[in-house]
PDB file of C-alpha atoms in Angstrom:
ATOM      1  CA  MET H   1       2.848   0.825  25.913  1.00  0.00           C
ATOM      2  CA  LEU H   2       6.060   0.807  24.166  1.00  0.00           C
ATOM      3  CA  THR H   3       7.136   4.061  20.979  1.00  0.00           C
ATOM      4  CA  ARG H   4       9.035   3.518  18.018  1.00  0.00           C
ATOM      5  CA  GLY H   5      12.314   3.025  18.821  1.00  0.00           C
ATOM      6  CA  ALA H   6      12.134   2.277  22.221  1.00  0.00           C
ATOM      7  CA  ASN H   7      13.306  -1.157  24.249  1.00  0.00           C
ATOM      8  CA  CYS H   8      11.979  -3.403  27.107  1.00  0.00           C
ATOM      9  CA  ALA H   9      13.350  -5.993  28.742  1.00  0.00           C
ATOM     10  CA  MET H  10      12.143  -9.296  27.974  1.00  0.00           C
ATOM     11  CA  SER H  11      11.411 -11.014  31.714  1.00  0.00           C
ATOM     12  CA  ALA H  12       9.105 -13.739  29.499  1.00  0.00           C
ATOM     13  CA  HIS H  13      11.263 -16.616  27.790  1.00  0.00           C
ATOM     14  CA  ARG H  14       8.601 -17.951  25.475  1.00  0.00           C
ATOM     15  CA  VAL H  15       6.817 -15.478  24.219  1.00  0.00           C
ATOM     16  CA  ARG H  16       4.435 -14.268  20.854  1.00  0.00           C
ATOM     17  CA  VAL H  17       5.275 -11.922  18.934  1.00  0.00           C
ATOM     18  CA  GLU H  18       1.345 -10.708  17.002  1.00  0.00           C
ATOM     19  CA  LEU H  19       0.295  -8.286  15.038  1.00  0.00           C
ATOM     20  CA  ARG H  20      -3.606  -6.728  15.622  1.00  0.00           C
ATOM     21  CA  TRP H  21      -5.188  -4.162  13.629  1.00  0.00           C
ATOM     22  CA  ASP H  22      -8.923  -2.620  14.550  1.00  0.00           C
ATOM     23  CA  THR H  23     -10.497  -2.285  10.900  1.00  0.00           C
ATOM     24  CA  GLY H  24      -9.129  -2.837   7.371  1.00  0.00           C
ATOM     25  CA  PRO H  25     -10.301  -4.649   4.368  1.00  0.00           C
ATOM     26  CA  ALA H  26     -11.805  -7.552   4.101  1.00  0.00           C
ATOM     27  CA  GLY H  27     -10.029 -10.657   3.496  1.00  0.00           C
ATOM     28  CA  ALA H  28      -6.592  -8.455   4.190  1.00  0.00           C
ATOM     29  CA  THR H  29      -4.324 -12.134   5.079  1.00  0.00           C
ATOM     30  CA  LEU H  30      -1.160 -10.663   7.442  1.00  0.00           C
ATOM     31  CA  ASP H  31       1.472 -13.110   7.576  1.00  0.00           C
ATOM     32  CA  THR H  32       4.310 -12.578   9.731  1.00  0.00           C
ATOM     33  CA  SER H  33       8.217 -13.976  10.110  1.00  0.00           C
ATOM     34  CA  ALA H  34      11.112 -14.323  11.916  1.00  0.00           C
ATOM     35  CA  LEU H  35      15.356 -13.625  10.773  1.00  0.00           C
ATOM     36  CA  LEU H  36      17.212 -14.833  13.020  1.00  0.00           C
ATOM     37  CA  LEU H  37      20.537 -13.500  13.014  1.00  0.00           C
ATOM     38  CA  ALA H  38      24.031 -14.036  13.512  1.00  0.00           C
ATOM     39  CA  ASN H  39      26.158 -11.208  15.832  1.00  0.00           C
ATOM     40  CA  ASN H  40      26.956  -9.947  11.746  1.00  0.00           C
ATOM     41  CA  GLY H  41      23.597  -8.882  11.449  1.00  0.00           C
ATOM     42  CA  ARG H  42      22.595 -11.721   8.276  1.00  0.00           C
ATOM     43  CA  VAL H  43      21.357 -15.343   8.093  1.00  0.00           C
ATOM     44  CA  ARG H  44      24.089 -18.258   8.620  1.00  0.00           C
ATOM     45  CA  SER H  45      21.854 -19.785   6.190  1.00  0.00           C
ATOM     46  CA  ASP H  46      17.747 -19.788   4.054  1.00  0.00           C
ATOM     47  CA  SER H  47      17.160 -21.523   6.640  1.00  0.00           C
ATOM     48  CA  ASP H  48      17.015 -19.103   8.895  1.00  0.00           C
ATOM     49  CA  PHE H  49      14.285 -17.029   7.513  1.00  0.00           C
ATOM     50  CA  VAL H  50      10.959 -18.628   9.535  1.00  0.00           C
ATOM     51  CA  PHE H  51       7.864 -18.254   7.896  1.00  0.00           C
ATOM     52  CA  TYR H  52       4.765 -19.639   6.867  1.00  0.00           C
ATOM     53  CA  ASN H  53       6.296 -22.345   3.644  1.00  0.00           C
ATOM     54  CA  GLN H  54       9.226 -22.591   6.667  1.00  0.00           C
ATOM     55  CA  PRO H  55       7.350 -22.825  10.007  1.00  0.00           C
ATOM     56  CA  CYS H  56       9.699 -24.310  12.317  1.00  0.00           C
ATOM     57  CA  HIS H  57      13.964 -23.577  12.719  1.00  0.00           C
ATOM     58  CA  ASP H  58      15.683 -27.155  12.751  1.00  0.00           C
ATOM     59  CA  LYS H  59      17.843 -25.704  15.722  1.00  0.00           C
ATOM     60  CA  CYS H  60      16.187 -23.571  18.299  1.00  0.00           C
ATOM     61  CA  SER H  61      12.421 -22.958  19.124  1.00  0.00           C
ATOM     62  CA  VAL H  62      11.141 -20.181  16.605  1.00  0.00           C
ATOM     63  CA  ARG H  63       8.373 -21.054  14.938  1.00  0.00           C
ATOM     64  CA  HIS H  64       5.126 -19.208  12.337  1.00  0.00           C
ATOM     65  CA  GLU H  65       1.836 -20.324  14.296  1.00  0.00           C
ATOM     66  CA  ARG H  66      -1.549 -19.264  12.248  1.00  0.00           C
ATOM     67  CA  SER H  67      -5.022 -20.374  14.675  1.00  0.00           C
ATOM     68  CA  THR H  68      -7.845 -19.283  14.022  1.00  0.00           C
ATOM     69  CA  ASP H  69     -11.388 -18.937  16.699  1.00  0.00           C
ATOM     70  CA  ILE H  70     -14.471 -17.877  15.865  1.00  0.00           C
ATOM     71  CA  ALA H  71     -13.677 -14.095  15.537  1.00  0.00           C
ATOM     72  CA  THR H  72     -10.619 -13.483  14.654  1.00  0.00           C
ATOM     73  CA  VAL H  73      -7.208 -15.326  12.794  1.00  0.00           C
ATOM     74  CA  ASN H  74      -3.978 -15.444  14.613  1.00  0.00           C
ATOM     75  CA  ASP H  75      -0.796 -15.490  12.418  1.00  0.00           C
ATOM     76  CA  CYS H  76       2.396 -14.687  14.893  1.00  0.00           C
ATOM     77  CA  VAL H  77       6.285 -16.007  15.847  1.00  0.00           C
ATOM     78  CA  ALA H  78       6.526 -18.141  18.869  1.00  0.00           C
ATOM     79  CA  MET H  79       9.771 -17.835  20.145  1.00  0.00           C
ATOM     80  CA  ASP H  80      11.453 -19.725  23.103  1.00  0.00           C
ATOM     81  CA  LEU H  81      14.164 -17.796  24.271  1.00  0.00           C
ATOM     82  CA  THR H  82      16.655 -19.977  26.028  1.00  0.00           C
ATOM     83  CA  THR H  83      16.532 -22.193  22.397  1.00  0.00           C
ATOM     84  CA  ALA H  84      17.207 -19.132  20.418  1.00  0.00           C
ATOM     85  CA  THR H  85      20.298 -18.020  23.348  1.00  0.00           C
ATOM     86  CA  SER H  86      22.634 -20.038  21.441  1.00  0.00           C
ATOM     87  CA  TYR H  87      22.519 -19.965  18.223  1.00  0.00           C
ATOM     88  CA  ALA H  88      21.315 -16.164  17.329  1.00  0.00           C
ATOM     89  CA  ASP H  89      21.971 -12.103  18.708  1.00  0.00           C
ATOM     90  CA  THR H  90      19.011 -11.055  16.998  1.00  0.00           C
ATOM     91  CA  ILE H  91      15.537 -12.183  15.832  1.00  0.00           C
ATOM     92  CA  VAL H  92      13.821 -10.170  13.315  1.00  0.00           C
ATOM     93  CA  VAL H  93      10.061 -10.322  13.416  1.00  0.00           C
ATOM     94  CA  VAL H  94       8.243  -8.880   9.838  1.00  0.00           C
ATOM     95  CA  GLY H  95       4.600  -8.567   8.712  1.00  0.00           C
ATOM     96  CA  SER H  96       3.776  -9.104   4.861  1.00  0.00           C
ATOM     97  CA  LEU H  97       0.478  -8.257   3.171  1.00  0.00           C
ATOM     98  CA  ASP H  98      -0.680 -10.282   1.021  1.00  0.00           C
ATOM     99  CA  GLY H  99      -2.595  -7.706  -1.759  1.00  0.00           C
ATOM    100  CA  GLY H 100      -2.564  -4.632  -0.261  1.00  0.00           C
ATOM    101  CA  THR H 101      -1.169  -1.768   1.783  1.00  0.00           C
ATOM    102  CA  PHE H 102      -0.506  -0.570   5.405  1.00  0.00           C
ATOM    103  CA  SER H 103      -2.249   2.366   5.374  1.00  0.00           C
ATOM    104  CA  ALA H 104      -5.279   0.271   4.581  1.00  0.00           C
ATOM    105  CA  LEU H 105      -5.210  -0.778   8.432  1.00  0.00           C
ATOM    106  CA  GLN H 106      -6.339   1.280  10.778  1.00  0.00           C
ATOM    107  CA  GLY H 107      -5.633   1.011  14.836  1.00  0.00           C
ATOM    108  CA  LEU H 108      -2.104  -1.422  13.632  1.00  0.00           C
ATOM    109  CA  CYS H 109       0.101  -2.702  16.750  1.00  0.00           C
ATOM    110  CA  ALA H 110       2.242  -5.222  17.693  1.00  0.00           C
ATOM    111  CA  VAL H 111       2.180  -6.927  20.352  1.00  0.00           C
ATOM    112  CA  VAL H 112       4.112  -9.144  22.728  1.00  0.00           C
ATOM    113  CA  VAL H 113       2.351 -12.058  24.522  1.00  0.00           C
ATOM    114  CA  ASP H 114       3.564 -14.464  27.567  1.00  0.00           C
ATOM    115  CA  SER H 115       2.943 -17.999  25.655  1.00  0.00           C
ATOM    116  CA  ASP H 116       2.635 -19.282  29.339  1.00  0.00           C
ATOM    117  CA  SER H 117       0.665 -16.837  31.024  1.00  0.00           C
ATOM    118  CA  GLY H 118      -1.263 -15.606  28.327  1.00  0.00           C
ATOM    119  CA  ALA H 119      -0.861 -12.142  29.157  1.00  0.00           C
ATOM    120  CA  ASN H 120       0.028  -9.333  26.976  1.00  0.00           C
ATOM    121  CA  ILE H 121       3.470  -8.130  28.091  1.00  0.00           C
ATOM    122  CA  ILE H 122       4.783  -5.006  25.212  1.00  0.00           C
ATOM    123  CA  SER H 123       2.505  -3.253  23.060  1.00  0.00           C
ATOM    124  CA  PHE H 124       3.000  -0.804  20.309  1.00  0.00           C
ATOM    125  CA  PRO H 125       1.101   0.792  18.154  1.00  0.00           C
ATOM    126  CA  ILE H 126       2.626   1.019  14.544  1.00  0.00           C
ATOM    127  CA  THR H 127       2.029   4.626  13.078  1.00  0.00           C
ATOM    128  CA  GLY H 128       2.752   6.495   9.609  1.00  0.00           C
ATOM    129  CA  LEU H 129       2.769   3.958   7.171  1.00  0.00           C
ATOM    130  CA  SER H 130       1.740   4.508   3.847  1.00  0.00           C
ATOM    131  CA  THR H 131       2.138   2.232   0.022  1.00  0.00           C
ATOM    132  CA  GLU H 132       4.573  -0.778   1.899  1.00  0.00           C
ATOM    133  CA  THR H 133       3.102  -4.188   1.822  1.00  0.00           C
ATOM    134  CA  ALA H 134       6.139  -5.151   4.241  1.00  0.00           C
ATOM    135  CA  LEU H 135       7.572  -3.839   7.774  1.00  0.00           C
ATOM    136  CA  ILE H 136      10.150  -4.607   9.830  1.00  0.00           C
ATOM    137  CA  VAL H 137       7.934  -5.407  13.650  1.00  0.00           C
ATOM    138  CA  GLY H 138      10.749  -5.354  15.753  1.00  0.00           C
ATOM    139  CA  GLU H 139      13.813  -7.206  17.046  1.00  0.00           C
ATOM    140  CA  MET H 140      14.755  -9.298  20.372  1.00  0.00           C
ATOM    141  CA  TYR H 141      17.935  -9.003  20.558  1.00  0.00           C
ATOM    142  CA  GLN H 142      20.657 -10.838  23.167  1.00  0.00           C
ATOM    143  CA  ARG H 143      22.414  -8.070  25.467  1.00  0.00           C
ATOM    144  CA  ASN H 144      24.570  -8.061  29.069  1.00  0.00           C
ATOM    145  CA  GLY H 145      23.305 -12.365  29.371  1.00  0.00           C
ATOM    146  CA  GLY H 146      19.157 -11.293  28.662  1.00  0.00           C
ATOM    147  CA  TRP H 147      16.510 -10.416  25.719  1.00  0.00           C
ATOM    148  CA  LYS H 148      15.111  -7.343  25.060  1.00  0.00           C
ATOM    149  CA  PHE H 149      12.432  -6.456  22.190  1.00  0.00           C
ATOM    150  CA  ARG H 150      13.566  -2.666  20.663  1.00  0.00           C
ATOM    151  CA  ALA H 151       9.984  -1.903  18.893  1.00  0.00           C
ATOM    152  CA  VAL H 152      11.136  -0.694  15.239  1.00  0.00           C
ATOM    153  CA  GLY H 153       7.751  -0.473  12.933  1.00  0.00           C
ATOM    154  CA  GLN H 154       9.798   0.253  10.093  1.00  0.00           C
ATOM    155  CA  GLY H 155       7.915   0.225   6.781  1.00  0.00           C
ATOM    156  CA  TYR H 156       9.547  -1.760   3.037  1.00  0.00           C
ATOM    157  CA  ALA H 157       7.372  -1.027   0.145  1.00  0.00           C
ATOM    158  CA  ALA H 158       9.864  -3.625  -2.118  1.00  0.00           C
ATOM    159  CA  GLY H 159       7.561  -6.475  -0.005  1.00  0.00           C
ATOM    160  CA  LEU H 160       9.165  -9.509   1.858  1.00  0.00           C
ATOM    161  CA  ARG H 161      11.644 -10.330  -0.298  1.00  0.00           C
ATOM    162  CA  GLY H 162      13.109  -6.806  -0.152  1.00  0.00           C
ATOM    163  CA  VAL H 163      13.682  -7.667   4.280  1.00  0.00           C
ATOM    164  CA  ALA H 164      14.301 -10.970   3.326  1.00  0.00           C
ATOM    165  CA  GLU H 165      17.725  -9.600   1.266  1.00  0.00           C
ATOM    166  CA  ASP H 166      18.793  -7.093   3.020  1.00  0.00           C
ATOM    167  CA  PHE H 167      19.428  -9.687   6.037  1.00  0.00           C
ATOM    168  CA  GLY H 168      21.073 -12.122   3.699  1.00  0.00           C
ATOM    169  CA  ILE H 169      18.357 -14.313   2.759  1.00  0.00           C
ATOM    170  CA  THR H 170      18.310 -15.636  -1.352  1.00  0.00           C
ATOM    171  CA  VAL H 171      15.099 -15.234  -2.419  1.00  0.00           C
ATOM    172  CA  ASP H 172      14.341 -16.940  -6.194  1.00  0.00           C
TER     173      ASP H 172
END
């Protein structure tokens, strides 16, 4: 388990980053998205924003995925870090709520899952949020020839639009 600001080396190359919570308002919709950043900390173009309306990146295997089973709706960002190595220095994973704030979700936790084995390899509780409607969950970033995950958990009251604009996305 990580705490906010901590990081961990990634041994798996195909991973999913999921947001999970214990309780919240009925019908809460939580979307995940990803921003692929160059070494200057900004996107190269609007195509570097992967989300529900643009679910696949055109140069590497970073995807927005949603699956449902009887018990849960699971919205996540899936990535193959080997294909991202030559394109992105950092992949920022973002969560956003439609119609509510993060204070309504109890037990919010980010989980990094090994896509090949299904095992949870990293988890970290996200606490201290109130009026925020979007948050930077964490960052996958390259360091010394490998990938690491940093637990961020930074909320944004300006919503997904504010996060996207901070990293260079043009929002109409």
